[in-house]
mmCIF file with all atom_site columns, C-alpha atoms in Angstrom:
data_model
loop_
_atom_site.group_PDB
_atom_site.id
_atom_site.type_symbol
_atom_site.label_atom_id
_atom_site.label_alt_id
_atom_site.label_comp_id
_atom_site.label_asym_id
_atom_site.label_entity_id
_atom_site.label_seq_id
_atom_site.pdbx_PDB_ins_code
_atom_site.Cartn_x
_atom_site.Cartn_y
_atom_site.Cartn_z
_atom_site.occupancy
_atom_site.B_iso_or_equiv
_atom_site.pdbx_formal_charge
_atom_site.auth_seq_id
_atom_site.auth_comp_id
_atom_site.auth_asym_id
_atom_site.auth_atom_id
_atom_site.pdbx_PDB_model_num
ATOM 1   C CA . ASN A 1 1   ? 0.021   0.042  -0.003  1.00 74.00 ? 27  ASN A CA 1
ATOM 2   C CA . ALA A 1 2   ? 1.995   3.017  -1.369  1.00 83.00 ? 28  ALA A CA 1
ATOM 3   C CA . GLY A 1 3   ? -0.722  5.655  -0.206  1.00 94.00 ? 29  GLY A CA 1
ATOM 4   C CA . VAL A 1 4   ? -0.335  8.933  -2.250  1.00 97.00 ? 30  VAL A CA 1
ATOM 5   C CA . THR A 1 5   ? 2.503   9.182  -4.707  1.00 97.00 ? 31  THR A CA 1
ATOM 6   C CA . GLN A 1 6   ? 3.671   12.292 -6.427  1.00 98.00 ? 32  GLN A CA 1
ATOM 7   C CA . THR A 1 7   ? 6.191   12.697 -9.294  1.00 97.00 ? 33  THR A CA 1
ATOM 8   C CA . PRO A 1 8   ? 8.553   14.365 -9.777  1.00 97.00 ? 34  PRO A CA 1
ATOM 9   C CA . LYS A 1 9   ? 9.902   15.368 -6.326  1.00 96.00 ? 35  LYS A CA 1
ATOM 10  C CA . PHE A 1 10  ? 11.799  18.352 -7.781  1.00 97.00 ? 36  PHE A CA 1
ATOM 11  C CA . GLN A 1 11  ? 11.463  20.310 -10.981 1.00 97.00 ? 37  GLN A CA 1
ATOM 12  C CA . VAL A 1 12  ? 12.886  23.396 -12.530 1.00 97.00 ? 38  VAL A CA 1
ATOM 13  C CA . LEU A 1 13  ? 11.033  24.997 -15.451 1.00 97.00 ? 39  LEU A CA 1
ATOM 14  C CA . LYS A 1 14  ? 11.581  28.041 -17.700 1.00 98.00 ? 40  LYS A CA 1
ATOM 15  C CA . THR A 1 15  ? 8.904   30.650 -17.976 1.00 98.00 ? 41  THR A CA 1
ATOM 16  C CA . GLY A 1 16  ? 6.375   29.579 -20.587 1.00 97.00 ? 42  GLY A CA 1
ATOM 17  C CA . GLN A 1 17  ? 7.166   25.857 -20.508 1.00 97.00 ? 43  GLN A CA 1
ATOM 18  C CA . SER A 1 18  ? 4.431   23.370 -19.644 1.00 96.00 ? 44  SER A CA 1
ATOM 19  C CA . MET A 1 19  ? 4.485   20.310 -17.512 1.00 96.00 ? 45  MET A CA 1
ATOM 20  C CA . THR A 1 20  ? 2.286   17.723 -15.617 1.00 98.00 ? 46  THR A CA 1
ATOM 21  C CA . LEU A 1 21  ? 2.622   16.907 -11.936 1.00 98.00 ? 47  LEU A CA 1
ATOM 22  C CA . GLN A 1 22  ? 1.564   13.257 -11.410 1.00 98.00 ? 48  GLN A CA 1
ATOM 23  C CA . CYS A 1 23  ? -0.508  12.084 -8.464  1.00 98.00 ? 49  CYS A CA 1
ATOM 24  C CA . ALA A 1 24  ? -1.685  8.566  -7.792  1.00 98.00 ? 50  ALA A CA 1
ATOM 25  C CA . GLN A 1 25  ? -3.329  6.854  -4.883  1.00 97.00 ? 51  GLN A CA 1
ATOM 26  C CA . ASP A 1 26  ? -4.022  3.184  -4.275  1.00 96.00 ? 52  ASP A CA 1
ATOM 27  C CA . MET A 1 27  ? -6.571  3.451  -1.391  1.00 95.00 ? 53  MET A CA 1
ATOM 28  C CA . ASN A 1 28  ? -9.727  3.752  -3.685  1.00 95.00 ? 54  ASN A CA 1
ATOM 29  C CA . HIS A 1 29  ? -10.404 7.171  -2.423  1.00 96.00 ? 55  HIS A CA 1
ATOM 30  C CA . GLU A 1 30  ? -13.071 9.204  -4.304  1.00 95.00 ? 56  GLU A CA 1
ATOM 31  C CA . TYR A 1 31  ? -11.839 12.707 -3.182  1.00 95.00 ? 57  TYR A CA 1
ATOM 32  C CA . MET A 1 32  ? -8.547  14.058 -4.437  1.00 96.00 ? 58  MET A CA 1
ATOM 33  C CA . SER A 1 33  ? -7.213  17.461 -4.351  1.00 97.00 ? 59  SER A CA 1
ATOM 34  C CA . TRP A 1 34  ? -4.084  19.738 -5.341  1.00 98.00 ? 60  TRP A CA 1
ATOM 35  C CA . TYR A 1 35  ? -2.664  22.349 -3.025  1.00 98.00 ? 61  TYR A CA 1
ATOM 36  C CA . ARG A 1 36  ? 0.107   24.800 -3.306  1.00 98.00 ? 62  ARG A CA 1
ATOM 37  C CA . GLN A 1 37  ? 2.263   25.773 -0.278  1.00 97.00 ? 63  GLN A CA 1
ATOM 38  C CA . ASP A 1 38  ? 3.812   29.147 -0.229  1.00 95.00 ? 64  ASP A CA 1
ATOM 39  C CA . PRO A 1 39  ? 5.885   30.664 2.617   1.00 88.00 ? 65  PRO A CA 1
ATOM 40  C CA . GLY A 1 40  ? 3.676   32.438 5.080   1.00 84.00 ? 66  GLY A CA 1
ATOM 41  C CA . MET A 1 41  ? 0.518   31.491 3.342   1.00 84.00 ? 67  MET A CA 1
ATOM 42  C CA . GLY A 1 42  ? -0.350  27.973 4.370   1.00 89.00 ? 68  GLY A CA 1
ATOM 43  C CA . LEU A 1 43  ? -1.912  25.581 1.746   1.00 95.00 ? 69  LEU A CA 1
ATOM 44  C CA . ARG A 1 44  ? -4.286  26.813 -0.808  1.00 95.00 ? 70  ARG A CA 1
ATOM 45  C CA . LEU A 1 45  ? -6.565  24.588 -2.815  1.00 95.00 ? 71  LEU A CA 1
ATOM 46  C CA . ILE A 1 46  ? -6.086  24.610 -6.596  1.00 97.00 ? 72  ILE A CA 1
ATOM 47  C CA . HIS A 1 47  ? -8.443  21.993 -7.835  1.00 97.00 ? 73  HIS A CA 1
ATOM 48  C CA . TYR A 1 48  ? -10.279 19.003 -6.404  1.00 96.00 ? 74  TYR A CA 1
ATOM 49  C CA . SER A 1 49  ? -12.281 16.022 -7.666  1.00 96.00 ? 75  SER A CA 1
ATOM 50  C CA . VAL A 1 50  ? -15.058 14.128 -5.895  1.00 94.00 ? 76  VAL A CA 1
ATOM 51  C CA . GLY A 1 51  ? -14.826 11.169 -8.253  1.00 94.00 ? 77  GLY A CA 1
ATOM 52  C CA . ALA A 1 52  ? -13.769 9.880  -11.677 1.00 95.00 ? 78  ALA A CA 1
ATOM 53  C CA . GLY A 1 53  ? -14.791 12.364 -14.330 1.00 95.00 ? 79  GLY A CA 1
ATOM 54  C CA . ILE A 1 54  ? -15.689 15.111 -11.859 1.00 96.00 ? 80  ILE A CA 1
ATOM 55  C CA . THR A 1 55  ? -13.450 18.169 -11.133 1.00 97.00 ? 81  THR A CA 1
ATOM 56  C CA . ASP A 1 56  ? -13.948 21.618 -9.821  1.00 96.00 ? 82  ASP A CA 1
ATOM 57  C CA . GLN A 1 57  ? -11.851 24.694 -9.025  1.00 96.00 ? 83  GLN A CA 1
ATOM 58  C CA . GLY A 1 58  ? -10.598 25.563 -5.577  1.00 94.00 ? 84  GLY A CA 1
ATOM 59  C CA . GLU A 1 59  ? -9.350  28.931 -4.381  1.00 92.00 ? 85  GLU A CA 1
ATOM 60  C CA . VAL A 1 60  ? -6.428  29.518 -6.827  1.00 95.00 ? 86  VAL A CA 1
ATOM 61  C CA . PRO A 1 61  ? -7.146  27.662 -10.024 1.00 97.00 ? 87  PRO A CA 1
ATOM 62  C CA . ASN A 1 62  ? -5.756  30.037 -12.661 1.00 96.00 ? 88  ASN A CA 1
ATOM 63  C CA . GLY A 1 63  ? -2.902  28.665 -14.692 1.00 96.00 ? 89  GLY A CA 1
ATOM 64  C CA . TYR A 1 64  ? -3.544  24.922 -13.872 1.00 98.00 ? 90  TYR A CA 1
ATOM 65  C CA . ASN A 1 65  ? -5.779  22.285 -15.425 1.00 97.00 ? 91  ASN A CA 1
ATOM 66  C CA . VAL A 1 66  ? -6.856  18.900 -14.047 1.00 98.00 ? 92  VAL A CA 1
ATOM 67  C CA . SER A 1 67  ? -8.676  15.836 -15.254 1.00 96.00 ? 93  SER A CA 1
ATOM 68  C CA . ARG A 1 68  ? -9.667  12.682 -13.464 1.00 97.00 ? 94  ARG A CA 1
ATOM 69  C CA . SER A 1 69  ? -10.082 9.773  -15.934 1.00 97.00 ? 95  SER A CA 1
ATOM 70  C CA . THR A 1 70  ? -9.527  7.128  -13.266 1.00 97.00 ? 96  THR A CA 1
ATOM 71  C CA . THR A 1 71  ? -10.188 6.830  -9.424  1.00 97.00 ? 97  THR A CA 1
ATOM 72  C CA . GLU A 1 72  ? -6.458  6.286  -8.951  1.00 97.00 ? 98  GLU A CA 1
ATOM 73  C CA . ASP A 1 73  ? -4.889  9.322  -10.917 1.00 98.00 ? 99  ASP A CA 1
ATOM 74  C CA . PHE A 1 74  ? -5.345  12.971 -10.574 1.00 98.00 ? 100 PHE A CA 1
ATOM 75  C CA . PRO A 1 75  ? -2.639  14.930 -12.671 1.00 98.00 ? 101 PRO A CA 1
ATOM 76  C CA . LEU A 1 76  ? -2.079  18.655 -12.420 1.00 98.00 ? 102 LEU A CA 1
ATOM 77  C CA . ARG A 1 77  ? -1.019  20.554 -15.583 1.00 98.00 ? 103 ARG A CA 1
ATOM 78  C CA . LEU A 1 78  ? 0.657   23.769 -15.711 1.00 97.00 ? 104 LEU A CA 1
ATOM 79  C CA . LEU A 1 79  ? -0.180  25.351 -19.076 1.00 92.00 ? 105 LEU A CA 1
ATOM 80  C CA . SER A 1 80  ? 2.440   28.099 -19.425 1.00 96.00 ? 106 SER A CA 1
ATOM 81  C CA . ALA A 1 81  ? 4.707   28.210 -16.301 1.00 97.00 ? 107 ALA A CA 1
ATOM 82  C CA . ALA A 1 82  ? 5.154   31.599 -14.627 1.00 97.00 ? 108 ALA A CA 1
ATOM 83  C CA . PRO A 1 83  ? 7.574   32.522 -11.775 1.00 97.00 ? 109 PRO A CA 1
ATOM 84  C CA . SER A 1 84  ? 4.468   33.074 -9.578  1.00 97.00 ? 110 SER A CA 1
ATOM 85  C CA . GLN A 1 85  ? 3.967   29.395 -9.795  1.00 97.00 ? 111 GLN A CA 1
ATOM 86  C CA . THR A 1 86  ? 7.152   28.555 -7.924  1.00 98.00 ? 112 THR A CA 1
ATOM 87  C CA . SER A 1 87  ? 5.861   26.714 -4.943  1.00 98.00 ? 113 SER A CA 1
ATOM 88  C CA . VAL A 1 88  ? 5.603   23.316 -3.154  1.00 97.00 ? 114 VAL A CA 1
ATOM 89  C CA . TYR A 1 89  ? 2.671   21.385 -4.585  1.00 98.00 ? 115 TYR A CA 1
ATOM 90  C CA . PHE A 1 90  ? 0.883   18.655 -2.493  1.00 98.00 ? 116 PHE A CA 1
ATOM 91  C CA . CYS A 1 91  ? -1.743  16.244 -3.764  1.00 98.00 ? 117 CYS A CA 1
ATOM 92  C CA . ALA A 1 92  ? -4.125  14.648 -1.248  1.00 97.00 ? 118 ALA A CA 1
ATOM 93  C CA . SER A 1 93  ? -6.769  11.972 -1.184  1.00 96.00 ? 119 SER A CA 1
ATOM 94  C CA . SER A 1 94  ? -9.581  10.872 1.121   1.00 94.00 ? 120 SER A CA 1
ATOM 95  C CA . TYR A 1 95  ? -12.537 8.541  1.471   1.00 91.00 ? 121 TYR A CA 1
ATOM 96  C CA . SER A 1 96  ? -14.711 11.715 1.519   1.00 85.00 ? 122 SER A CA 1
ATOM 97  C CA . TYR A 1 97  ? -13.950 15.330 1.641   1.00 76.00 ? 123 TYR A CA 1
ATOM 98  C CA . ARG A 1 98  ? -14.970 15.424 5.313   1.00 84.00 ? 124 ARG A CA 1
ATOM 99  C CA . TYR A 1 99  ? -12.593 12.726 6.468   1.00 87.00 ? 125 TYR A CA 1
ATOM 100 C CA . GLU A 1 100 ? -8.779  12.674 6.915   1.00 90.00 ? 126 GLU A CA 1
ATOM 101 C CA . GLN A 1 101 ? -6.856  13.692 3.856   1.00 93.00 ? 127 GLN A CA 1
ATOM 102 C CA . TYR A 1 102 ? -3.804  11.626 3.063   1.00 95.00 ? 128 TYR A CA 1
ATOM 103 C CA . PHE A 1 103 ? -1.076  13.829 1.529   1.00 96.00 ? 129 PHE A CA 1
ATOM 104 C CA . GLY A 1 104 ? 1.614   12.971 -0.985  1.00 97.00 ? 130 GLY A CA 1
ATOM 105 C CA . PRO A 1 105 ? 5.279   13.912 -0.200  1.00 96.00 ? 131 PRO A CA 1
ATOM 106 C CA . GLY A 1 106 ? 5.061   17.105 -2.307  1.00 96.00 ? 132 GLY A CA 1
ATOM 107 C CA . THR A 1 107 ? 6.720   18.435 -5.524  1.00 97.00 ? 133 THR A CA 1
ATOM 108 C CA . ARG A 1 108 ? 9.111   21.429 -5.174  1.00 97.00 ? 134 ARG A CA 1
ATOM 109 C CA . LEU A 1 109 ? 8.660   23.461 -8.550  1.00 98.00 ? 135 LEU A CA 1
ATOM 110 C CA . THR A 1 110 ? 10.939  26.343 -9.391  1.00 98.00 ? 136 THR A CA 1
ATOM 111 C CA . VAL A 1 111 ? 10.037  28.531 -12.386 1.00 98.00 ? 137 VAL A CA 1
ATOM 112 C CA . THR A 1 112 ? 12.836  30.773 -13.594 1.00 97.00 ? 138 THR A CA 1
ATOM 113 C CA . ALA B 2 1   ? -14.656 34.116 1.414   1.00 60.00 ? 16  ALA B CA 1
ATOM 114 C CA . GLN B 2 2   ? -13.910 31.667 4.156   1.00 66.00 ? 17  GLN B CA 1
ATOM 115 C CA . THR B 2 3   ? -10.773 32.586 6.145   1.00 88.00 ? 18  THR B CA 1
ATOM 116 C CA . VAL B 2 4   ? -8.774  30.792 8.759   1.00 95.00 ? 19  VAL B CA 1
ATOM 117 C CA . THR B 2 5   ? -6.596  32.865 11.126  1.00 95.00 ? 20  THR B CA 1
ATOM 118 C CA . GLN B 2 6   ? -3.735  31.647 13.222  1.00 97.00 ? 21  GLN B CA 1
ATOM 119 C CA . SER B 2 7   ? -2.394  34.481 15.038  1.00 95.00 ? 22  SER B CA 1
ATOM 120 C CA . GLN B 2 8   ? 0.754   32.801 16.532  1.00 96.00 ? 23  GLN B CA 1
ATOM 121 C CA . PRO B 2 9   ? 3.434   32.366 13.840  1.00 96.00 ? 24  PRO B CA 1
ATOM 122 C CA . GLU B 2 10  ? 5.721   30.781 16.405  1.00 97.00 ? 25  GLU B CA 1
ATOM 123 C CA . MET B 2 11  ? 5.356   29.137 19.798  1.00 98.00 ? 26  MET B CA 1
ATOM 124 C CA . SER B 2 12  ? 7.660   27.190 21.989  1.00 98.00 ? 27  SER B CA 1
ATOM 125 C CA . VAL B 2 13  ? 6.989   24.803 24.988  1.00 98.00 ? 28  VAL B CA 1
ATOM 126 C CA . GLN B 2 14  ? 9.215   23.051 27.476  1.00 98.00 ? 29  GLN B CA 1
ATOM 127 C CA . GLU B 2 15  ? 9.290   19.192 27.118  1.00 98.00 ? 30  GLU B CA 1
ATOM 128 C CA . ALA B 2 16  ? 6.509   17.680 29.099  1.00 98.00 ? 31  ALA B CA 1
ATOM 129 C CA . GLU B 2 17  ? 4.634   21.000 29.500  1.00 98.00 ? 32  GLU B CA 1
ATOM 130 C CA . THR B 2 18  ? 1.391   21.955 27.910  1.00 98.00 ? 33  THR B CA 1
ATOM 131 C CA . VAL B 2 19  ? 0.855   24.324 24.965  1.00 98.00 ? 34  VAL B CA 1
ATOM 132 C CA . THR B 2 20  ? -2.198  25.800 23.331  1.00 98.00 ? 35  THR B CA 1
ATOM 133 C CA . LEU B 2 21  ? -2.283  26.790 19.604  1.00 98.00 ? 36  LEU B CA 1
ATOM 134 C CA . SER B 2 22  ? -4.920  29.292 18.619  1.00 98.00 ? 37  SER B CA 1
ATOM 135 C CA . CYS B 2 23  ? -7.186  29.179 15.428  1.00 98.00 ? 38  CYS B CA 1
ATOM 136 C CA . THR B 2 24  ? -10.213 31.256 14.555  1.00 97.00 ? 39  THR B CA 1
ATOM 137 C CA . TYR B 2 25  ? -12.235 31.157 11.315  1.00 96.00 ? 40  TYR B CA 1
ATOM 138 C CA . ASP B 2 26  ? -14.826 33.048 9.536   1.00 93.00 ? 41  ASP B CA 1
ATOM 139 C CA . THR B 2 27  ? -17.853 31.463 8.064   1.00 89.00 ? 42  THR B CA 1
ATOM 140 C CA . SER B 2 28  ? -21.603 31.757 7.388   1.00 88.00 ? 43  SER B CA 1
ATOM 141 C CA . GLU B 2 29  ? -22.038 28.028 7.149   1.00 87.00 ? 44  GLU B CA 1
ATOM 142 C CA . SER B 2 30  ? -23.692 25.872 9.883   1.00 85.00 ? 45  SER B CA 1
ATOM 143 C CA . ASP B 2 31  ? -22.405 22.564 8.645   1.00 87.00 ? 46  ASP B CA 1
ATOM 144 C CA . TYR B 2 32  ? -18.657 22.289 8.504   1.00 91.00 ? 47  TYR B CA 1
ATOM 145 C CA . TYR B 2 33  ? -15.579 20.435 9.681   1.00 94.00 ? 48  TYR B CA 1
ATOM 146 C CA . LEU B 2 34  ? -12.401 21.548 11.426  1.00 95.00 ? 49  LEU B CA 1
ATOM 147 C CA . PHE B 2 35  ? -8.976  19.921 11.372  1.00 96.00 ? 50  PHE B CA 1
ATOM 148 C CA . TRP B 2 36  ? -5.494  20.311 12.790  1.00 97.00 ? 51  TRP B CA 1
ATOM 149 C CA . TYR B 2 37  ? -2.689  19.059 10.653  1.00 97.00 ? 52  TYR B CA 1
ATOM 150 C CA . LYS B 2 38  ? 0.961   18.701 11.598  1.00 97.00 ? 53  LYS B CA 1
ATOM 151 C CA . GLN B 2 39  ? 3.914   19.184 9.192   1.00 96.00 ? 54  GLN B CA 1
ATOM 152 C CA . PRO B 2 40  ? 7.254   18.068 10.533  1.00 95.00 ? 55  PRO B CA 1
ATOM 153 C CA . PRO B 2 41  ? 10.479  19.002 8.777   1.00 92.00 ? 56  PRO B CA 1
ATOM 154 C CA . SER B 2 42  ? 10.047  15.999 6.395   1.00 91.00 ? 57  SER B CA 1
ATOM 155 C CA . ARG B 2 43  ? 7.200   18.114 4.830   1.00 91.00 ? 58  ARG B CA 1
ATOM 156 C CA . GLN B 2 44  ? 4.769   15.163 5.254   1.00 92.00 ? 59  GLN B CA 1
ATOM 157 C CA . MET B 2 45  ? 1.309   16.452 6.254   1.00 94.00 ? 60  MET B CA 1
ATOM 158 C CA . ILE B 2 46  ? -0.257  14.364 9.073   1.00 95.00 ? 61  ILE B CA 1
ATOM 159 C CA . LEU B 2 47  ? -3.732  14.700 10.501  1.00 95.00 ? 62  LEU B CA 1
ATOM 160 C CA . VAL B 2 48  ? -3.710  15.403 14.284  1.00 97.00 ? 63  VAL B CA 1
ATOM 161 C CA . ILE B 2 49  ? -7.365  15.830 15.033  1.00 96.00 ? 64  ILE B CA 1
ATOM 162 C CA . ARG B 2 50  ? -10.735 16.363 13.529  1.00 95.00 ? 65  ARG B CA 1
ATOM 163 C CA . GLN B 2 51  ? -13.889 18.160 14.763  1.00 95.00 ? 66  GLN B CA 1
ATOM 164 C CA . GLU B 2 52  ? -17.446 18.061 13.365  1.00 92.00 ? 67  GLU B CA 1
ATOM 165 C CA . ALA B 2 53  ? -19.094 21.480 14.002  1.00 91.00 ? 68  ALA B CA 1
ATOM 166 C CA . TYR B 2 54  ? -22.557 19.886 14.910  1.00 89.00 ? 69  TYR B CA 1
ATOM 167 C CA . LYS B 2 55  ? -20.843 18.125 17.738  1.00 87.00 ? 70  LYS B CA 1
ATOM 168 C CA . GLN B 2 56  ? -20.598 20.080 20.913  1.00 84.00 ? 71  GLN B CA 1
ATOM 169 C CA . GLN B 2 57  ? -18.143 17.683 22.585  1.00 89.00 ? 72  GLN B CA 1
ATOM 170 C CA . ASN B 2 58  ? -14.469 18.615 22.000  1.00 92.00 ? 73  ASN B CA 1
ATOM 171 C CA . ALA B 2 59  ? -12.487 16.036 20.151  1.00 91.00 ? 74  ALA B CA 1
ATOM 172 C CA . THR B 2 60  ? -9.513  14.208 21.861  1.00 92.00 ? 75  THR B CA 1
ATOM 173 C CA . GLU B 2 61  ? -6.725  12.056 20.556  1.00 92.00 ? 76  GLU B CA 1
ATOM 174 C CA . ASN B 2 62  ? -4.329  10.875 23.102  1.00 95.00 ? 77  ASN B CA 1
ATOM 175 C CA . ARG B 2 63  ? -2.244  13.965 24.135  1.00 97.00 ? 78  ARG B CA 1
ATOM 176 C CA . PHE B 2 64  ? -4.028  16.286 21.740  1.00 97.00 ? 79  PHE B CA 1
ATOM 177 C CA . SER B 2 65  ? -7.341  17.879 22.401  1.00 96.00 ? 80  SER B CA 1
ATOM 178 C CA . VAL B 2 66  ? -9.342  20.896 21.079  1.00 97.00 ? 81  VAL B CA 1
ATOM 179 C CA . ASN B 2 67  ? -11.354 23.658 22.563  1.00 96.00 ? 82  ASN B CA 1
ATOM 180 C CA . PHE B 2 68  ? -14.103 24.274 19.997  1.00 95.00 ? 83  PHE B CA 1
ATOM 181 C CA . GLN B 2 69  ? -16.196 27.401 20.683  1.00 95.00 ? 84  GLN B CA 1
ATOM 182 C CA . LYS B 2 70  ? -18.682 27.439 17.782  1.00 93.00 ? 85  LYS B CA 1
ATOM 183 C CA . ALA B 2 71  ? -20.312 30.762 18.551  1.00 93.00 ? 86  ALA B CA 1
ATOM 184 C CA . ALA B 2 72  ? -16.817 32.416 18.857  1.00 94.00 ? 87  ALA B CA 1
ATOM 185 C CA . LYS B 2 73  ? -15.671 30.470 15.856  1.00 95.00 ? 88  LYS B CA 1
ATOM 186 C CA . SER B 2 74  ? -12.612 29.498 17.600  1.00 96.00 ? 89  SER B CA 1
ATOM 187 C CA . PHE B 2 75  ? -10.876 26.113 17.521  1.00 96.00 ? 90  PHE B CA 1
ATOM 188 C CA . SER B 2 76  ? -7.690  25.897 19.584  1.00 98.00 ? 91  SER B CA 1
ATOM 189 C CA . LEU B 2 77  ? -5.373  22.881 19.961  1.00 98.00 ? 92  LEU B CA 1
ATOM 190 C CA . LYS B 2 78  ? -3.991  21.801 23.163  1.00 98.00 ? 93  LYS B CA 1
ATOM 191 C CA . ILE B 2 79  ? -0.875  19.526 23.366  1.00 98.00 ? 94  ILE B CA 1
ATOM 192 C CA . SER B 2 80  ? -0.345  17.900 26.776  1.00 98.00 ? 95  SER B CA 1
ATOM 193 C CA . ASP B 2 81  ? 2.982   16.391 28.036  1.00 98.00 ? 96  ASP B CA 1
ATOM 194 C CA . SER B 2 82  ? 4.822   17.897 24.912  1.00 98.00 ? 97  SER B CA 1
ATOM 195 C CA . GLN B 2 83  ? 7.415   15.645 23.370  1.00 97.00 ? 98  GLN B CA 1
ATOM 196 C CA . LEU B 2 84  ? 10.368  16.440 21.114  1.00 97.00 ? 99  LEU B CA 1
ATOM 197 C CA . GLY B 2 85  ? 8.626   14.797 18.282  1.00 96.00 ? 100 GLY B CA 1
ATOM 198 C CA . ASP B 2 86  ? 5.810   17.304 18.454  1.00 97.00 ? 101 ASP B CA 1
ATOM 199 C CA . ALA B 2 87  ? 8.056   20.006 17.018  1.00 97.00 ? 102 ALA B CA 1
ATOM 200 C CA . ALA B 2 88  ? 6.463   20.930 13.703  1.00 97.00 ? 103 ALA B CA 1
ATOM 201 C CA . MET B 2 89  ? 4.432   23.374 11.822  1.00 97.00 ? 104 MET B CA 1
ATOM 202 C CA . TYR B 2 90  ? 0.714   23.169 12.704  1.00 98.00 ? 105 TYR B CA 1
ATOM 203 C CA . PHE B 2 91  ? -2.060  24.137 10.446  1.00 97.00 ? 106 PHE B CA 1
ATOM 204 C CA . CYS B 2 92  ? -5.662  24.676 11.264  1.00 97.00 ? 107 CYS B CA 1
ATOM 205 C CA . ALA B 2 93  ? -8.077  23.880 8.500   1.00 95.00 ? 108 ALA B CA 1
ATOM 206 C CA . TYR B 2 94  ? -11.743 24.403 7.808   1.00 92.00 ? 109 TYR B CA 1
ATOM 207 C CA . GLU B 2 95  ? -13.902 22.375 5.310   1.00 91.00 ? 110 GLU B CA 1
ATOM 208 C CA . ALA B 2 96  ? -17.260 23.315 3.909   1.00 84.00 ? 111 ALA B CA 1
ATOM 209 C CA . GLY B 2 97  ? -18.906 22.569 0.490   1.00 81.00 ? 112 GLY B CA 1
ATOM 210 C CA . ASN B 2 98  ? -16.024 20.321 -0.649  1.00 83.00 ? 113 ASN B CA 1
ATOM 211 C CA . GLN B 2 99  ? -13.401 23.015 -0.177  1.00 86.00 ? 114 GLN B CA 1
ATOM 212 C CA . PHE B 2 100 ? -10.666 23.312 2.382   1.00 90.00 ? 115 PHE B CA 1
ATOM 213 C CA . TYR B 2 101 ? -9.102  26.440 3.753   1.00 93.00 ? 116 TYR B CA 1
ATOM 214 C CA . PHE B 2 102 ? -5.837  26.368 5.701   1.00 95.00 ? 117 PHE B CA 1
ATOM 215 C CA . GLY B 2 103 ? -4.399  28.922 8.142   1.00 96.00 ? 118 GLY B CA 1
ATOM 216 C CA . THR B 2 104 ? -0.910  30.199 7.760   1.00 95.00 ? 119 THR B CA 1
ATOM 217 C CA . GLY B 2 105 ? 0.478   27.844 10.342  1.00 96.00 ? 120 GLY B CA 1
ATOM 218 C CA . THR B 2 106 ? 2.164   27.942 13.791  1.00 97.00 ? 121 THR B CA 1
ATOM 219 C CA . SER B 2 107 ? 5.660   26.800 14.127  1.00 97.00 ? 122 SER B CA 1
ATOM 220 C CA . LEU B 2 108 ? 6.077   24.782 17.438  1.00 98.00 ? 123 LEU B CA 1
ATOM 221 C CA . THR B 2 109 ? 9.471   24.379 19.140  1.00 98.00 ? 124 THR B CA 1
ATOM 222 C CA . VAL B 2 110 ? 9.885   21.929 21.882  1.00 98.00 ? 125 VAL B CA 1
ATOM 223 C CA . ILE B 2 111 ? 12.731  22.812 24.319  1.00 98.00 ? 126 ILE B CA 1
ATOM 224 C CA . PRO B 2 112 ? 14.381  19.830 25.966  1.00 97.00 ? 127 PRO B CA 1
#
């Protein structure tokens, strides 16, 4: 049981490049979410999904896309990276949005 | 907009002593959930305790307990018999309508 896995652990992008952060869970959780963590700002919700085929925006969705084709996977796409997207990104999953969220180890992204 | 406020950026406690971390939130919802998460230097987010707003009884998990004051919109975390392993960043979080909102965190130092 691997829990929530994220790849890559570290990434450096140039402004304007695109990339996908991968997230997978093996706990059959319906609820999955993406957060970004910036110094002094806590975690902010980017996008979330309540099941395969269903996604919605969180607090800071601009510049990011998501899709959920399977229960297990919830990738986050950066369409055209900007320095403001430099952050640590966490993926999380839970049985239901009102229960404990299990977090992945995070991806540290730097955009130059 | 929902907001979660942690007014203590840093706290310290002597080993074996008790410390209380503060959290207030702003909401117009009546049905919501509150959480405390711990983030040690490893960056891994770990659930400490969860409180359902409709329950008046304060949640307790071993050495961790909360003081939930719904009318005052306050949700403080008490750590008893502090241990060195309690040193971490602590985040208060609020959930309503599928969305989570985190506070900016309190960094707890445990002094041997």
